[in-house]
mmCIF file of C-alpha atoms in Angstrom:
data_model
loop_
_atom_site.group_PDB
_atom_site.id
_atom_site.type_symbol
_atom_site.label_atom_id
_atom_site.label_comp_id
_atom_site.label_asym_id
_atom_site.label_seq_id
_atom_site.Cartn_x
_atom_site.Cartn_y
_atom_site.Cartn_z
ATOM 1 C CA UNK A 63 34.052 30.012 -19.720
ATOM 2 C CA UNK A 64 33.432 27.000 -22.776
ATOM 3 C CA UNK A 65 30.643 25.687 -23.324
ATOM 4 C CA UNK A 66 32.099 22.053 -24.181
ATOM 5 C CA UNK A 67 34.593 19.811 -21.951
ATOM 6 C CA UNK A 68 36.743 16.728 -22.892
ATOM 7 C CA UNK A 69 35.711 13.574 -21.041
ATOM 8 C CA UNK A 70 38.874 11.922 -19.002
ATOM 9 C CA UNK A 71 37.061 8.708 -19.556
ATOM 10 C CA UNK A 72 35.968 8.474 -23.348
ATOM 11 C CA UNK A 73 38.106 11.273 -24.451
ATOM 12 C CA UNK A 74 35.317 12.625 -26.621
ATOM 13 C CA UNK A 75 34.544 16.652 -26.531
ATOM 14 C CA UNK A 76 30.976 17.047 -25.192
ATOM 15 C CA UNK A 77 29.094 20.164 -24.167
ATOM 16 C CA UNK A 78 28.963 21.528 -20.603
ATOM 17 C CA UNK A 79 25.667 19.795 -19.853
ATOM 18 C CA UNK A 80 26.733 16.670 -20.723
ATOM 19 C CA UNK A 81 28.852 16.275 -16.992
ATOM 20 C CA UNK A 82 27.526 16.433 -13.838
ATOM 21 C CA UNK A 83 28.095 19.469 -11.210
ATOM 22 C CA UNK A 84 30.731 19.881 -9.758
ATOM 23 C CA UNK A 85 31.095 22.753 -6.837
ATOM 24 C CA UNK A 86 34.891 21.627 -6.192
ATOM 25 C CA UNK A 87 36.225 21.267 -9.821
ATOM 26 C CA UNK A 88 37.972 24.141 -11.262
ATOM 27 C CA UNK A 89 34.754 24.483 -13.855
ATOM 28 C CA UNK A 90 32.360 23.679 -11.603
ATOM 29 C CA UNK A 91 31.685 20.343 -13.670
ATOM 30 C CA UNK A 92 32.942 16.407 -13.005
ATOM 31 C CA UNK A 93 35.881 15.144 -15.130
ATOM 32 C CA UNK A 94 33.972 12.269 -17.097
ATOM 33 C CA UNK A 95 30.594 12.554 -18.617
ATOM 34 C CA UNK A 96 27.512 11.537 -17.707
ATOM 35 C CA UNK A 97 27.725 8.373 -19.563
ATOM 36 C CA UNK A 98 30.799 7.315 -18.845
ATOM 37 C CA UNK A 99 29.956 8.235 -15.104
ATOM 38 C CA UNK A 100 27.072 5.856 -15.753
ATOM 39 C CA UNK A 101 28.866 2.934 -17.134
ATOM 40 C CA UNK A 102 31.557 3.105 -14.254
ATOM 41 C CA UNK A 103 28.938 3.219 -11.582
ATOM 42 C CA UNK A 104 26.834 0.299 -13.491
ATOM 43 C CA UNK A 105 30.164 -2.078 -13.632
ATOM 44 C CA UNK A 106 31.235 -1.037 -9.829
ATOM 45 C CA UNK A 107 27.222 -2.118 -9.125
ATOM 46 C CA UNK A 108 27.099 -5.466 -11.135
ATOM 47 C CA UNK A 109 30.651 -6.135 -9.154
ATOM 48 C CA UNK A 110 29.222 -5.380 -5.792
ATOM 49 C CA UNK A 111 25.215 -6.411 -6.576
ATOM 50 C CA UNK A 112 25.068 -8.460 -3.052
ATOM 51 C CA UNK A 113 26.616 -6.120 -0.900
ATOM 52 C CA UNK A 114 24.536 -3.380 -2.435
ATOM 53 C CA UNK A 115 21.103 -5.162 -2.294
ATOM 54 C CA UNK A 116 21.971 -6.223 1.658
ATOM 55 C CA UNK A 117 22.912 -2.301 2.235
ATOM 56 C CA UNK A 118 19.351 -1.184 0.907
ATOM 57 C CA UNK A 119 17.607 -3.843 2.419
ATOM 58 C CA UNK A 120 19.002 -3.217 5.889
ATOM 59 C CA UNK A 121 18.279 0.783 5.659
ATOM 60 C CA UNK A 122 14.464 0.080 4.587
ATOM 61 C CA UNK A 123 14.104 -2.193 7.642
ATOM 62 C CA UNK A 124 15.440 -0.123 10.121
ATOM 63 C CA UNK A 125 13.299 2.671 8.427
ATOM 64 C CA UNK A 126 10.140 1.672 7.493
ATOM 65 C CA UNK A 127 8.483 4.924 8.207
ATOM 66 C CA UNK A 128 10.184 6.590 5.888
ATOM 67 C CA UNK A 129 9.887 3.885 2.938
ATOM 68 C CA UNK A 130 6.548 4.265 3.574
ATOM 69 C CA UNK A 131 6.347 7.535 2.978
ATOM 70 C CA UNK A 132 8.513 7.792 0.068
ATOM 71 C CA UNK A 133 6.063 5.033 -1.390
ATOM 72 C CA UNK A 134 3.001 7.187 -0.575
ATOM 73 C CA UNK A 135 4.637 10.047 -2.219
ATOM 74 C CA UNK A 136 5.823 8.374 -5.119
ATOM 75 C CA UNK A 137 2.323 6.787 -5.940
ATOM 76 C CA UNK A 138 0.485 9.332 -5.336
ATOM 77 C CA UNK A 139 1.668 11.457 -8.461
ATOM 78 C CA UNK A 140 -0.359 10.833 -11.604
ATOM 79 C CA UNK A 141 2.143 10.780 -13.895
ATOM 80 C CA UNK A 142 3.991 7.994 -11.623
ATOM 81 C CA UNK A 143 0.463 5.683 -12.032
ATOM 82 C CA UNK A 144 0.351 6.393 -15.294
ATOM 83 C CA UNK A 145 4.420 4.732 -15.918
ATOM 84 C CA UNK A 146 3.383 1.967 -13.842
ATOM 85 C CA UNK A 147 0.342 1.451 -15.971
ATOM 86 C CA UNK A 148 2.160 1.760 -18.852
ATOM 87 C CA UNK A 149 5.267 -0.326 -17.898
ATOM 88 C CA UNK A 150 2.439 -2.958 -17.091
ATOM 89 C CA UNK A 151 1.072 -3.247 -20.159
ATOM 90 C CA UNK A 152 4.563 -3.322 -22.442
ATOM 91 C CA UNK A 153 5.812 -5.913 -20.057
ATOM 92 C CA UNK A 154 2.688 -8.185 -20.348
ATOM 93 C CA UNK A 155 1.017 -7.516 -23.431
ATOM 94 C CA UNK A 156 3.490 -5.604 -25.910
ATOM 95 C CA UNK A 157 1.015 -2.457 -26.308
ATOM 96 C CA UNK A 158 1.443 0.819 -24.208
ATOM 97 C CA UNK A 159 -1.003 2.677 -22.302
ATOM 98 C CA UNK A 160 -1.742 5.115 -25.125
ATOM 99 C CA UNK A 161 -2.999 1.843 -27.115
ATOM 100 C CA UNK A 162 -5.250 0.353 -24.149
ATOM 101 C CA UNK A 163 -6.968 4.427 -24.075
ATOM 102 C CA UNK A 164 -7.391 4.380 -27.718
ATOM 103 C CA UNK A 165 -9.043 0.958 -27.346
ATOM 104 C CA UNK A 166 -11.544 1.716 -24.731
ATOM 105 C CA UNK A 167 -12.247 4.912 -26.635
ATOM 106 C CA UNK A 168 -13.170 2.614 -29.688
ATOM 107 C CA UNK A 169 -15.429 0.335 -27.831
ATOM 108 C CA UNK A 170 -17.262 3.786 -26.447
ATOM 109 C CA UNK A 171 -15.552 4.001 -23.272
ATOM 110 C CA UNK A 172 -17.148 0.505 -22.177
ATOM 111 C CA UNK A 173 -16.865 -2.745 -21.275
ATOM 112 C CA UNK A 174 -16.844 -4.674 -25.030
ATOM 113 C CA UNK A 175 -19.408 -6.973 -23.970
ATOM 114 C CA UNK A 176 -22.099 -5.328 -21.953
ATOM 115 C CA UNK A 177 -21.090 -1.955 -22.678
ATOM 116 C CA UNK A 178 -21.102 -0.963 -18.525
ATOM 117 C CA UNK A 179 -18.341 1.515 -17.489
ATOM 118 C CA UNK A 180 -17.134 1.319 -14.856
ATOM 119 C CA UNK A 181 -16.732 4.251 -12.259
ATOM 120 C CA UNK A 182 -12.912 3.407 -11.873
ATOM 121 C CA UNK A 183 -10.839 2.921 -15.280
ATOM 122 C CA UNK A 184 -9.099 0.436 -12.656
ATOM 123 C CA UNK A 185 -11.816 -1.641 -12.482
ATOM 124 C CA UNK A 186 -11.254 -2.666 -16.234
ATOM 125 C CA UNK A 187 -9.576 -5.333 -17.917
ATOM 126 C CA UNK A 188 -7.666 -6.120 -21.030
ATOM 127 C CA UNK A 189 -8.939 -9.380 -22.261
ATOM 128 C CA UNK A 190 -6.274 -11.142 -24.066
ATOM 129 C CA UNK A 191 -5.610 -14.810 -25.545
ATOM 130 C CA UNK A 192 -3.799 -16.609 -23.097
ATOM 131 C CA UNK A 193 -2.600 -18.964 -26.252
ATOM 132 C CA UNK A 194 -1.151 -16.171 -28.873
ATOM 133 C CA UNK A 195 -1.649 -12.984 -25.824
ATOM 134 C CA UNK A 196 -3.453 -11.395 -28.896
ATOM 135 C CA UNK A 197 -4.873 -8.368 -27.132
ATOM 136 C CA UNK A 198 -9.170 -9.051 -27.657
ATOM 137 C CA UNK A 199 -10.608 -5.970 -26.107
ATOM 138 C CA UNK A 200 -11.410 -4.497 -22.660
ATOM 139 C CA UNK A 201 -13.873 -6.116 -19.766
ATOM 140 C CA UNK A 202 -15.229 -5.030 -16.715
ATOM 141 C CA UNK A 203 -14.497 -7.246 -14.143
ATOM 142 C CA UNK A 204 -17.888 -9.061 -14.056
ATOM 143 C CA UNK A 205 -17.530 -10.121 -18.186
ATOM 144 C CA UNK A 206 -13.942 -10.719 -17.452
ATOM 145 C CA UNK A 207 -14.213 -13.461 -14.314
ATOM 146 C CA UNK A 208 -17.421 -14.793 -16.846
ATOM 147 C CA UNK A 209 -14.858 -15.629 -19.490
ATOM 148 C CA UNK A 210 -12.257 -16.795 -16.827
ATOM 149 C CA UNK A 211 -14.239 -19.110 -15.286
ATOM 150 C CA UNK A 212 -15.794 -20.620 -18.832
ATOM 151 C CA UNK A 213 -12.163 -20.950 -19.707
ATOM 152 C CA UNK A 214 -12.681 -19.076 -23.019
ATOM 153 C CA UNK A 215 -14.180 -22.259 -23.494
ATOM 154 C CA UNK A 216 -17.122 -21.375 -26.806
ATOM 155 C CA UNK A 217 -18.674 -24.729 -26.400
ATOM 156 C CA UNK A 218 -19.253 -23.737 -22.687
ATOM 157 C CA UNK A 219 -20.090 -20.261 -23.472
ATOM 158 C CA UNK A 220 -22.840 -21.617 -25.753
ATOM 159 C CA UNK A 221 -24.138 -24.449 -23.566
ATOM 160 C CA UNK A 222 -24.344 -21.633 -21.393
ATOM 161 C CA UNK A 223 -26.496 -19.527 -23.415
ATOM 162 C CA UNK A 224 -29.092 -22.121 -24.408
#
């Protein structure tokens, strides 16, 4: 048996495990490799987006039992939370989840202005710049909605303190 195939698509010689299964093909694997298989099925998608979207959107109303459920499962896995987390934080502040941990662990595990930590790591925040998004340190809620509702105003903060 070889260990490489020749894509129909690309034409290129890949090994075996870059094609999908195939039980009905005379080696067991699909004619095109994976990434061509990908870019075909991404082009036939961004050709039929509507029709697609209205197809998925039907099935998960006339089964929301079982959305649910595959949302439960999904969630409840720790290493889904912690993509989600990390997506999160790329998207909005540039820095990945492995920066926020290293963060909190250089501010002792604490909020950075009262020091309280929180039973939940949920319950903290990163406190950013909402001028530059310059990532500041992390909160706990109470120090965050303080800041919030001063506006990150210093004059205020000040007045405040006197």
């Amino acid at each position: 048996m070889p260990f490489s195939k020749t894509c129909r698509a690309c034409g290129d010689t890949k090994p075996l495990d870059q094609f999908y299964r195939d039980a009905a093909a005379r080696d067991g694997r699909r004619p095109e490799c994976k990434s061509c298989t990908a870019a075909r099925r991404k082009a036939w998608y961004l050709a039929n987006r509507e029709r697609e979207i209205a197809r998925v959107r039907k099935w998960q109303r006339e089964n929301p039992g079982r959305v649910n459920d595959n949302h439960r499962r999904n969630n409840a896995r720790p290493e889904r939370k912690r993509a989600l987390r990390d997506q999160y934080y790329r998207r909005t502040f540039g820095i990945s989840a492995d920066d926020v941990d290293a963060l909190l662990e250089a501010q002792g595990g604490g909020c950075a202005i009262c020091g309280e930590r929180p039973a939940r790591v949920a319950s903290l925040h990163l406190d950013h710049c909402h001028e530059t998004g310059a990532v500041r340190g992390i909160l706990c809620l109470s120090c965050n909605q303080g800041l919030g509702k001063f506006r990150d105003d210093p004059g205020l903060l000040d007045a405040a303190a006197r």
